[in-house]
PDB file of C-alpha atoms and ligand atoms in Angstrom:
ATOM      1  CA  MET A  74      -8.707  52.824  66.509  1.00 79.00           C
ATOM      2  CA  SER A  75      -7.943  52.242  62.829  1.00 92.00           C
ATOM      3  CA  GLY A  76      -5.091  50.079  61.727  1.00 96.00           C
ATOM      4  CA  LEU A  77      -1.662  51.529  60.969  1.00 98.00           C
ATOM      5  CA  PHE A  78       0.795  49.853  58.619  1.00 98.00           C
ATOM      6  CA  LEU A  79       4.560  50.813  59.003  1.00 98.00           C
ATOM      7  CA  THR A  80       7.429  49.266  57.086  1.00 98.00           C
ATOM      8  CA  PHE A  81      11.186  49.500  57.582  1.00 98.00           C
ATOM      9  CA  GLU A  82      13.649  49.377  54.774  1.00 98.00           C
ATOM     10  CA  GLY A  83      17.321  49.686  54.134  1.00 98.00           C
ATOM     11  CA  ILE A  84      20.347  47.645  52.846  1.00 97.00           C
ATOM     12  CA  ASP A  85      21.744  44.939  55.021  1.00 94.00           C
ATOM     13  CA  GLY A  86      23.703  46.393  57.812  1.00 91.00           C
ATOM     14  CA  ALA A  87      21.649  49.557  58.006  1.00 94.00           C
ATOM     15  CA  GLY A  88      20.657  48.780  61.654  1.00 92.00           C
ATOM     16  CA  LYS A  89      16.882  48.853  61.493  1.00 96.00           C
ATOM     17  CA  SER A  90      16.106  45.958  64.103  1.00 95.00           C
ATOM     18  CA  THR A  91      16.699  47.942  67.368  1.00 94.00           C
ATOM     19  CA  HIS A  92      14.640  50.813  66.170  1.00 98.00           C
ATOM     20  CA  ILE A  93      11.805  48.742  65.051  1.00 98.00           C
ATOM     21  CA  GLU A  94      11.766  47.146  68.596  1.00 97.00           C
ATOM     22  CA  ALA A  95      11.929  50.587  70.231  1.00 97.00           C
ATOM     23  CA  LEU A  96       9.067  51.930  68.066  1.00 98.00           C
ATOM     24  CA  ALA A  97       7.071  48.835  68.930  1.00 98.00           C
ATOM     25  CA  ALA A  98       7.602  49.695  72.605  1.00 98.00           C
ATOM     26  CA  ALA A  99       6.572  53.229  72.012  1.00 98.00           C
ATOM     27  CA  PHE A 100       3.249  52.277  70.361  1.00 98.00           C
ATOM     28  CA  ARG A 101       2.517  49.929  73.269  1.00 98.00           C
ATOM     29  CA  ALA A 102       3.149  52.596  75.746  1.00 98.00           C
ATOM     30  CA  ALA A 103       0.789  54.846  73.787  1.00 97.00           C
ATOM     31  CA  GLY A 104      -1.876  52.093  74.326  1.00 97.00           C
ATOM     32  CA  ARG A 105      -1.827  50.345  70.825  1.00 97.00           C
ATOM     33  CA  THR A 106      -1.651  46.751  70.233  1.00 98.00           C
ATOM     34  CA  VAL A 107       1.261  45.985  68.051  1.00 98.00           C
ATOM     35  CA  THR A 108       1.834  43.233  65.427  1.00 98.00           C
ATOM     36  CA  LEU A 109       5.578  42.955  64.930  1.00 98.00           C
ATOM     37  CA  THR A 110       6.471  40.943  61.871  1.00 98.00           C
ATOM     38  CA  ARG A 111       8.844  40.673  58.878  1.00 98.00           C
ATOM     39  CA  GLU A 112       9.359  39.805  55.274  1.00 98.00           C
ATOM     40  CA  PRO A 113      10.038  37.492  53.694  1.00 98.00           C
ATOM     41  CA  GLY A 114       8.281  35.606  56.504  1.00 98.00           C
ATOM     42  CA  GLY A 115       5.715  36.157  59.194  1.00 98.00           C
ATOM     43  CA  THR A 116       3.720  32.993  58.574  1.00 98.00           C
ATOM     44  CA  PRO A 117       4.807  29.361  58.635  1.00 98.00           C
ATOM     45  CA  LEU A 118       4.586  29.099  54.790  1.00 98.00           C
ATOM     46  CA  ALA A 119       6.277  32.372  54.281  1.00 98.00           C
ATOM     47  CA  GLU A 120       9.170  31.571  56.697  1.00 98.00           C
ATOM     48  CA  LYS A 121       9.661  28.294  54.589  1.00 98.00           C
ATOM     49  CA  LEU A 122       9.877  30.542  51.446  1.00 98.00           C
ATOM     50  CA  ARG A 123      12.297  32.793  53.266  1.00 98.00           C
ATOM     51  CA  THR A 124      14.582  29.931  53.959  1.00 98.00           C
ATOM     52  CA  LEU A 125      14.584  29.146  50.187  1.00 98.00           C
ATOM     53  CA  ALA A 126      14.898  32.777  49.058  1.00 97.00           C
ATOM     54  CA  LEU A 127      17.879  33.507  51.352  1.00 96.00           C
ATOM     55  CA  ASN A 128      19.774  30.348  50.685  1.00 95.00           C
ATOM     56  CA  ASP A 129      18.972  28.682  47.371  1.00 96.00           C
ATOM     57  CA  PRO A 130      20.361  30.007  44.147  1.00 95.00           C
ATOM     58  CA  MET A 131      17.586  31.048  41.731  1.00 96.00           C
ATOM     59  CA  ASP A 132      17.079  33.328  38.791  1.00 94.00           C
ATOM     60  CA  ALA A 133      15.700  36.880  39.318  1.00 94.00           C
ATOM     61  CA  LEU A 134      12.174  36.027  38.204  1.00 95.00           C
ATOM     62  CA  THR A 135      11.968  33.040  40.525  1.00 97.00           C
ATOM     63  CA  GLU A 136      13.296  35.184  43.368  1.00 97.00           C
ATOM     64  CA  ALA A 137      10.766  37.861  42.854  1.00 98.00           C
ATOM     65  CA  LEU A 138       7.952  35.377  42.635  1.00 98.00           C
ATOM     66  CA  VAL A 139       9.028  33.687  45.884  1.00 98.00           C
ATOM     67  CA  MET A 140       9.083  37.067  47.665  1.00 98.00           C
ATOM     68  CA  PHE A 141       5.703  37.965  46.330  1.00 98.00           C
ATOM     69  CA  ALA A 142       4.288  34.545  47.160  1.00 98.00           C
ATOM     70  CA  ALA A 143       5.504  34.781  50.651  1.00 98.00           C
ATOM     71  CA  ARG A 144       4.047  38.352  50.810  1.00 98.00           C
ATOM     72  CA  ARG A 145       0.537  37.276  49.596  1.00 98.00           C
ATOM     73  CA  ASP A 146       0.402  34.684  52.327  1.00 98.00           C
ATOM     74  CA  HIS A 147       1.679  37.061  54.991  1.00 98.00           C
ATOM     75  CA  LEU A 148      -0.666  39.841  53.844  1.00 98.00           C
ATOM     76  CA  LEU A 149      -3.802  37.653  53.983  1.00 96.00           C
ATOM     77  CA  GLN A 150      -2.905  35.601  57.109  1.00 98.00           C
ATOM     78  CA  VAL A 151      -1.267  38.303  59.316  1.00 98.00           C
ATOM     79  CA  ILE A 152      -1.226  41.877  58.065  1.00 98.00           C
ATOM     80  CA  GLU A 153      -4.870  42.347  56.841  1.00 97.00           C
ATOM     81  CA  PRO A 154      -6.493  40.695  60.041  1.00 97.00           C
ATOM     82  CA  ALA A 155      -4.146  42.771  62.283  1.00 98.00           C
ATOM     83  CA  LEU A 156      -5.161  45.927  60.439  1.00 97.00           C
ATOM     84  CA  ALA A 157      -8.743  45.049  60.621  1.00 96.00           C
ATOM     85  CA  ARG A 158      -8.409  44.680  64.460  1.00 97.00           C
ATOM     86  CA  GLY A 159      -6.910  48.158  64.660  1.00 97.00           C
ATOM     87  CA  ASP A 160      -3.275  46.947  65.324  1.00 98.00           C
ATOM     88  CA  ALA A 161      -0.271  48.937  64.565  1.00 98.00           C
ATOM     89  CA  VAL A 162       1.607  46.623  62.217  1.00 98.00           C
ATOM     90  CA  LEU A 163       5.309  47.115  62.146  1.00 98.00           C
ATOM     91  CA  CYS A 164       6.795  45.127  59.298  1.00 98.00           C
ATOM     92  CA  ASP A 165      10.504  44.761  58.808  1.00 98.00           C
ATOM     93  CA  ARG A 166      10.684  44.988  55.028  1.00 98.00           C
ATOM     94  CA  PHE A 167       7.902  44.938  52.441  1.00 98.00           C
ATOM     95  CA  THR A 168       7.500  45.452  48.658  1.00 98.00           C
ATOM     96  CA  ASP A 169      10.051  48.281  48.505  1.00 98.00           C
ATOM     97  CA  ALA A 170      12.673  45.670  49.284  1.00 98.00           C
ATOM     98  CA  THR A 171      11.627  43.695  46.156  1.00 98.00           C
ATOM     99  CA  PHE A 172      11.945  46.818  44.090  1.00 98.00           C
ATOM    100  CA  ALA A 173      15.235  47.546  45.615  1.00 98.00           C
ATOM    101  CA  TYR A 174      16.951  44.145  45.812  1.00 98.00           C
ATOM    102  CA  GLN A 175      15.338  42.282  42.691  1.00 98.00           C
ATOM    103  CA  GLY A 176      14.719  45.471  40.691  1.00 98.00           C
ATOM    104  CA  GLY A 177      17.767  47.508  41.634  1.00 98.00           C
ATOM    105  CA  GLY A 178      20.268  44.901  42.828  1.00 97.00           C
ATOM    106  CA  ARG A 179      19.418  42.188  40.312  1.00 96.00           C
ATOM    107  CA  GLY A 180      18.317  44.564  37.508  1.00 97.00           C
ATOM    108  CA  PHE A 181      14.995  42.781  37.175  1.00 97.00           C
ATOM    109  CA  ASP A 182      12.159  44.354  35.072  1.00 98.00           C
ATOM    110  CA  LEU A 183      10.382  46.953  37.273  1.00 98.00           C
ATOM    111  CA  ALA A 184       7.192  46.783  35.091  1.00 98.00           C
ATOM    112  CA  VAL A 185       6.856  43.092  35.969  1.00 98.00           C
ATOM    113  CA  LEU A 186       7.366  43.879  39.726  1.00 98.00           C
ATOM    114  CA  SER A 187       4.658  46.536  39.450  1.00 98.00           C
ATOM    115  CA  GLN A 188       2.254  44.100  38.023  1.00 98.00           C
ATOM    116  CA  LEU A 189       3.038  41.593  40.680  1.00 98.00           C
ATOM    117  CA  GLU A 190       2.601  44.362  43.325  1.00 98.00           C
ATOM    118  CA  ARG A 191      -0.825  45.189  41.880  1.00 96.00           C
ATOM    119  CA  TRP A 192      -1.969  41.470  42.020  1.00 96.00           C
ATOM    120  CA  VAL A 193      -0.538  40.610  45.415  1.00 97.00           C
ATOM    121  CA  GLN A 194      -1.512  43.749  47.218  1.00 97.00           C
ATOM    122  CA  SER A 195      -5.073  43.857  45.959  1.00 95.00           C
ATOM    123  CA  VAL A 196      -7.234  43.108  48.985  1.00 92.00           C
ATOM    124  CA  PRO A 197     -11.073  43.029  49.113  1.00 85.00           C
ATOM    125  CA  ALA A 198     -11.132  45.074  52.366  1.00 82.00           C
ATOM    126  CA  LEU A 199     -10.096  48.296  50.501  1.00 86.00           C
ATOM    127  CA  PRO A 200     -12.119  50.457  48.058  1.00 81.00           C
ATOM    128  CA  ALA A 201     -11.146  50.196  44.412  1.00 79.00           C
ATOM    129  CA  PRO A 202      -8.381  49.853  43.164  1.00 75.00           C
ATOM    130  CA  GLY A 203      -7.907  48.158  46.572  1.00 84.00           C
ATOM    131  CA  LEU A 204      -4.177  48.258  46.672  1.00 93.00           C
ATOM    132  CA  ARG A 205      -2.681  47.822  50.202  1.00 97.00           C
ATOM    133  CA  GLN A 206       0.369  50.168  50.766  1.00 97.00           C
ATOM    134  CA  PRO A 207       2.039  51.050  54.005  1.00 98.00           C
ATOM    135  CA  ASP A 208       0.962  54.308  55.754  1.00 98.00           C
ATOM    136  CA  LEU A 209       4.617  55.018  56.348  1.00 98.00           C
ATOM    137  CA  THR A 210       7.863  53.469  55.291  1.00 98.00           C
ATOM    138  CA  VAL A 211      10.949  54.358  57.219  1.00 98.00           C
ATOM    139  CA  TRP A 212      14.011  53.992  55.033  1.00 98.00           C
ATOM    140  CA  PHE A 213      17.369  53.683  56.972  1.00 98.00           C
ATOM    141  CA  ASP A 214      19.639  55.010  54.356  1.00 98.00           C
ATOM    142  CA  LEU A 215      23.325  54.082  54.801  1.00 97.00           C
ATOM    143  CA  ASP A 216      26.409  54.154  52.518  1.00 97.00           C
ATOM    144  CA  PRO A 217      27.095  50.675  51.377  1.00 96.00           C
ATOM    145  CA  SER A 218      30.724  50.977  52.395  1.00 95.00           C
ATOM    146  CA  VAL A 219      29.664  51.754  55.973  1.00 95.00           C
ATOM    147  CA  ALA A 220      27.181  48.906  55.913  1.00 93.00           C
ATOM    148  CA  ALA A 221      29.966  46.553  54.784  1.00 90.00           C
ATOM    149  CA  GLN A 222      32.221  47.542  57.648  1.00 90.00           C
ATOM    150  CA  ARG A 223      29.372  47.013  60.143  1.00 88.00           C
ATOM    151  CA  LEU A 224      28.522  43.616  58.629  1.00 86.00           C
ATOM    152  CA  ALA A 225      32.070  42.351  58.486  1.00 84.00           C
ATOM    153  CA  GLY A 226      32.584  39.257  60.710  1.00 74.00           C
ATOM    154  CA  ALA A 227      29.169  39.752  62.433  1.00 72.00           C
ATOM    155  CA  ARG A 228      27.821  36.328  61.314  1.00 77.00           C
ATOM    156  CA  VAL A 229      27.835  33.950  58.468  1.00 85.00           C
ATOM    157  CA  PRO A 230      26.392  36.017  55.604  1.00 88.00           C
ATOM    158  CA  ASP A 231      23.300  34.688  53.589  1.00 90.00           C
ATOM    159  CA  LYS A 232      22.840  34.834  49.841  1.00 94.00           C
ATOM    160  CA  PHE A 233      22.153  38.707  49.990  1.00 93.00           C
ATOM    161  CA  GLU A 234      24.611  39.771  52.667  1.00 90.00           C
ATOM    162  CA  SER A 235      27.425  38.161  50.677  1.00 91.00           C
ATOM    163  CA  GLN A 236      26.795  40.426  47.645  1.00 93.00           C
ATOM    164  CA  PRO A 237      29.494  42.834  46.665  1.00 93.00           C
ATOM    165  CA  GLN A 238      29.196  46.614  47.539  1.00 94.00           C
ATOM    166  CA  GLU A 239      28.191  47.429  44.060  1.00 96.00           C
ATOM    167  CA  PHE A 240      25.088  45.261  44.496  1.00 97.00           C
ATOM    168  CA  PHE A 241      24.086  47.369  47.591  1.00 97.00           C
ATOM    169  CA  ALA A 242      24.702  50.605  45.728  1.00 97.00           C
ATOM    170  CA  ARG A 243      22.116  49.517  43.198  1.00 98.00           C
ATOM    171  CA  VAL A 244      19.837  48.449  46.082  1.00 98.00           C
ATOM    172  CA  SER A 245      20.161  51.943  47.603  1.00 98.00           C
ATOM    173  CA  GLY A 246      19.424  53.357  44.162  1.00 98.00           C
ATOM    174  CA  GLY A 247      16.241  51.207  43.973  1.00 98.00           C
ATOM    175  CA  TYR A 248      15.011  52.631  47.343  1.00 98.00           C
ATOM    176  CA  ALA A 249      15.813  56.183  46.345  1.00 98.00           C
ATOM    177  CA  ALA A 250      13.731  55.616  43.085  1.00 98.00           C
ATOM    178  CA  ARG A 251      10.780  54.285  45.256  1.00 98.00           C
ATOM    179  CA  MET A 252      10.872  57.239  47.546  1.00 98.00           C
ATOM    180  CA  GLN A 253      11.023  59.707  44.539  1.00 98.00           C
ATOM    181  CA  ALA A 254       7.904  57.909  43.130  1.00 98.00           C
ATOM    182  CA  ASP A 255       5.917  58.298  46.388  1.00 98.00           C
ATOM    183  CA  PRO A 256       7.714  60.797  48.647  1.00 98.00           C
ATOM    184  CA  LYS A 257       4.860  61.411  51.091  1.00 97.00           C
ATOM    185  CA  ARG A 258       4.883  57.652  52.151  1.00 98.00           C
ATOM    186  CA  PHE A 259       8.599  57.769  52.973  1.00 98.00           C
ATOM    187  CA  LEU A 260      10.616  58.839  56.024  1.00 98.00           C
ATOM    188  CA  ARG A 261      14.246  58.895  55.152  1.00 98.00           C
ATOM    189  CA  VAL A 262      16.632  58.512  58.066  1.00 98.00           C
ATOM    190  CA  ASP A 263      20.445  59.015  57.890  1.00 98.00           C
ATOM    191  CA  ALA A 264      21.538  55.730  59.418  1.00 98.00           C
ATOM    192  CA  GLU A 265      25.134  56.716  59.528  1.00 97.00           C
ATOM    193  CA  GLN A 266      24.378  58.907  62.571  1.00 98.00           C
ATOM    194  CA  SER A 267      24.794  57.620  66.154  1.00 97.00           C
ATOM    195  CA  ARG A 268      22.163  55.070  67.275  1.00 97.00           C
ATOM    196  CA  GLN A 269      20.733  57.658  69.620  1.00 98.00           C
ATOM    197  CA  GLN A 270      20.330  60.324  66.865  1.00 98.00           C
ATOM    198  CA  VAL A 271      18.818  57.675  64.418  1.00 98.00           C
ATOM    199  CA  TRP A 272      16.319  56.703  67.104  1.00 98.00           C
ATOM    200  CA  HIS A 273      15.574  60.400  67.673  1.00 98.00           C
ATOM    201  CA  ASP A 274      14.920  60.982  63.985  1.00 98.00           C
ATOM    202  CA  VAL A 275      12.725  57.825  63.669  1.00 98.00           C
ATOM    203  CA  GLN A 276      10.466  58.665  66.504  1.00 97.00           C
ATOM    204  CA  ALA A 277      10.309  62.373  65.767  1.00 98.00           C
ATOM    205  CA  GLY A 278       9.406  61.531  62.036  1.00 98.00           C
ATOM    206  CA  VAL A 279       6.589  59.108  63.146  1.00 98.00           C
ATOM    207  CA  ARG A 280       5.252  61.741  65.631  1.00 97.00           C
ATOM    208  CA  ALA A 281       5.340  64.551  63.192  1.00 97.00           C
ATOM    209  CA  ARG A 282       3.009  62.539  60.993  1.00 97.00           C
ATOM    210  CA  GLY A 283       0.590  62.176  63.722  1.00 97.00           C
ATOM    211  CA  LEU A 284       1.026  58.413  63.884  1.00 97.00           C
ATOM    212  CA  LEU A 285       2.292  58.425  67.451  1.00 94.00           C
ATOM    213  CA  PRO A 286       0.985  60.710  70.189  1.00 87.00           C
TER     214      PRO A 286
HETATM  215  P1  TMP B 552      16.384  40.726  56.656  1.00 82.81           P
HETATM  216  O1  TMP B 552      17.820  40.092  56.785  1.00 82.81           O
HETATM  217  O2  TMP B 552      16.435  42.209  56.871  1.00 82.81           O
HETATM  218  O3  TMP B 552      15.374  40.008  57.494  1.00 82.81           O
HETATM  219  O4  TMP B 552      15.953  40.539  55.072  1.00 82.81           O
HETATM  220  C1  TMP B 552      16.138  39.418  54.388  1.00 82.81           C
HETATM  221  C2  TMP B 552      16.901  39.535  53.098  1.00 82.81           C
HETATM  222  O5  TMP B 552      15.960  39.366  51.961  1.00 82.81           O
HETATM  223  C3  TMP B 552      17.603  40.857  52.968  1.00 82.81           C
HETATM  224  O6  TMP B 552      18.945  40.603  52.402  1.00 82.81           O
HETATM  225  C4  TMP B 552      16.812  41.506  51.915  1.00 82.81           C
HETATM  226  C5  TMP B 552      16.271  40.472  51.120  1.00 82.81           C
HETATM  227  N1  TMP B 552      14.939  40.668  50.489  1.00 82.81           N
HETATM  228  C6  TMP B 552      14.745  40.663  49.031  1.00 82.81           C
HETATM  229  O7  TMP B 552      15.802  40.470  48.350  1.00 82.81           O
HETATM  230  N2  TMP B 552      13.550  40.957  48.541  1.00 82.81           N
HETATM  231  C7  TMP B 552      12.452  41.097  49.299  1.00 82.81           C
HETATM  232  O8  TMP B 552      11.330  41.349  48.815  1.00 82.81           O
HETATM  233  C8  TMP B 552      12.575  41.192  50.789  1.00 82.81           C
HETATM  234  C9  TMP B 552      11.366  41.311  51.618  1.00 82.81           C
HETATM  235  C10 TMP B 552      13.770  40.899  51.338  1.00 82.81           C
END
């Protein structure tokens, strides 16, 4: 079996976690070994960088570099070996989040992010240009005002969760732009629907692409 790389995106409060778990169970039931992981994080070093990125104030370039540094370690230590083994890799956030949060949310230079993307995701296992990209990205698209209601009082917000609604409107715009640039890679799910309907759309979309029998 060849490896499969799926990523999951959306603004904070979009409700992706339960669906990632459910999809992992569906892949296991179909006989696949699943590597379930997240960004920033997924390795001891990247988890340390996550704590810094989510809590310490820093300028937008530093934040982007920390995200990509964590990603490089995660890609080399976890994602690439898992794909080489033939696992289904389910990753909660990846580079689209950097384009959405640091690019859209913070307004950071997208050309610099694209350069970092090319450096960080170049892996020797792939034929030239050797850029690792997800096979499918599920985008849980939710109106920022609905996300804010869902998040209200849920837990102590981190640096990103405490951003105003306008920030998340720009993050959503960042995701929309990434989808427009590479529509075949994306599955957009309307996350305002009931949890049951969202799950229906997620697994139907993954099956329709022939990724899950
Ligand atoms: P999580 O709470 O969904 O695990 O995501 C961690 C936070 O980090 C979330 O608010 C989004 C943010 N983030 C970025 O700003 N840039 C990135 O590249 C990634 C992966 C996450």
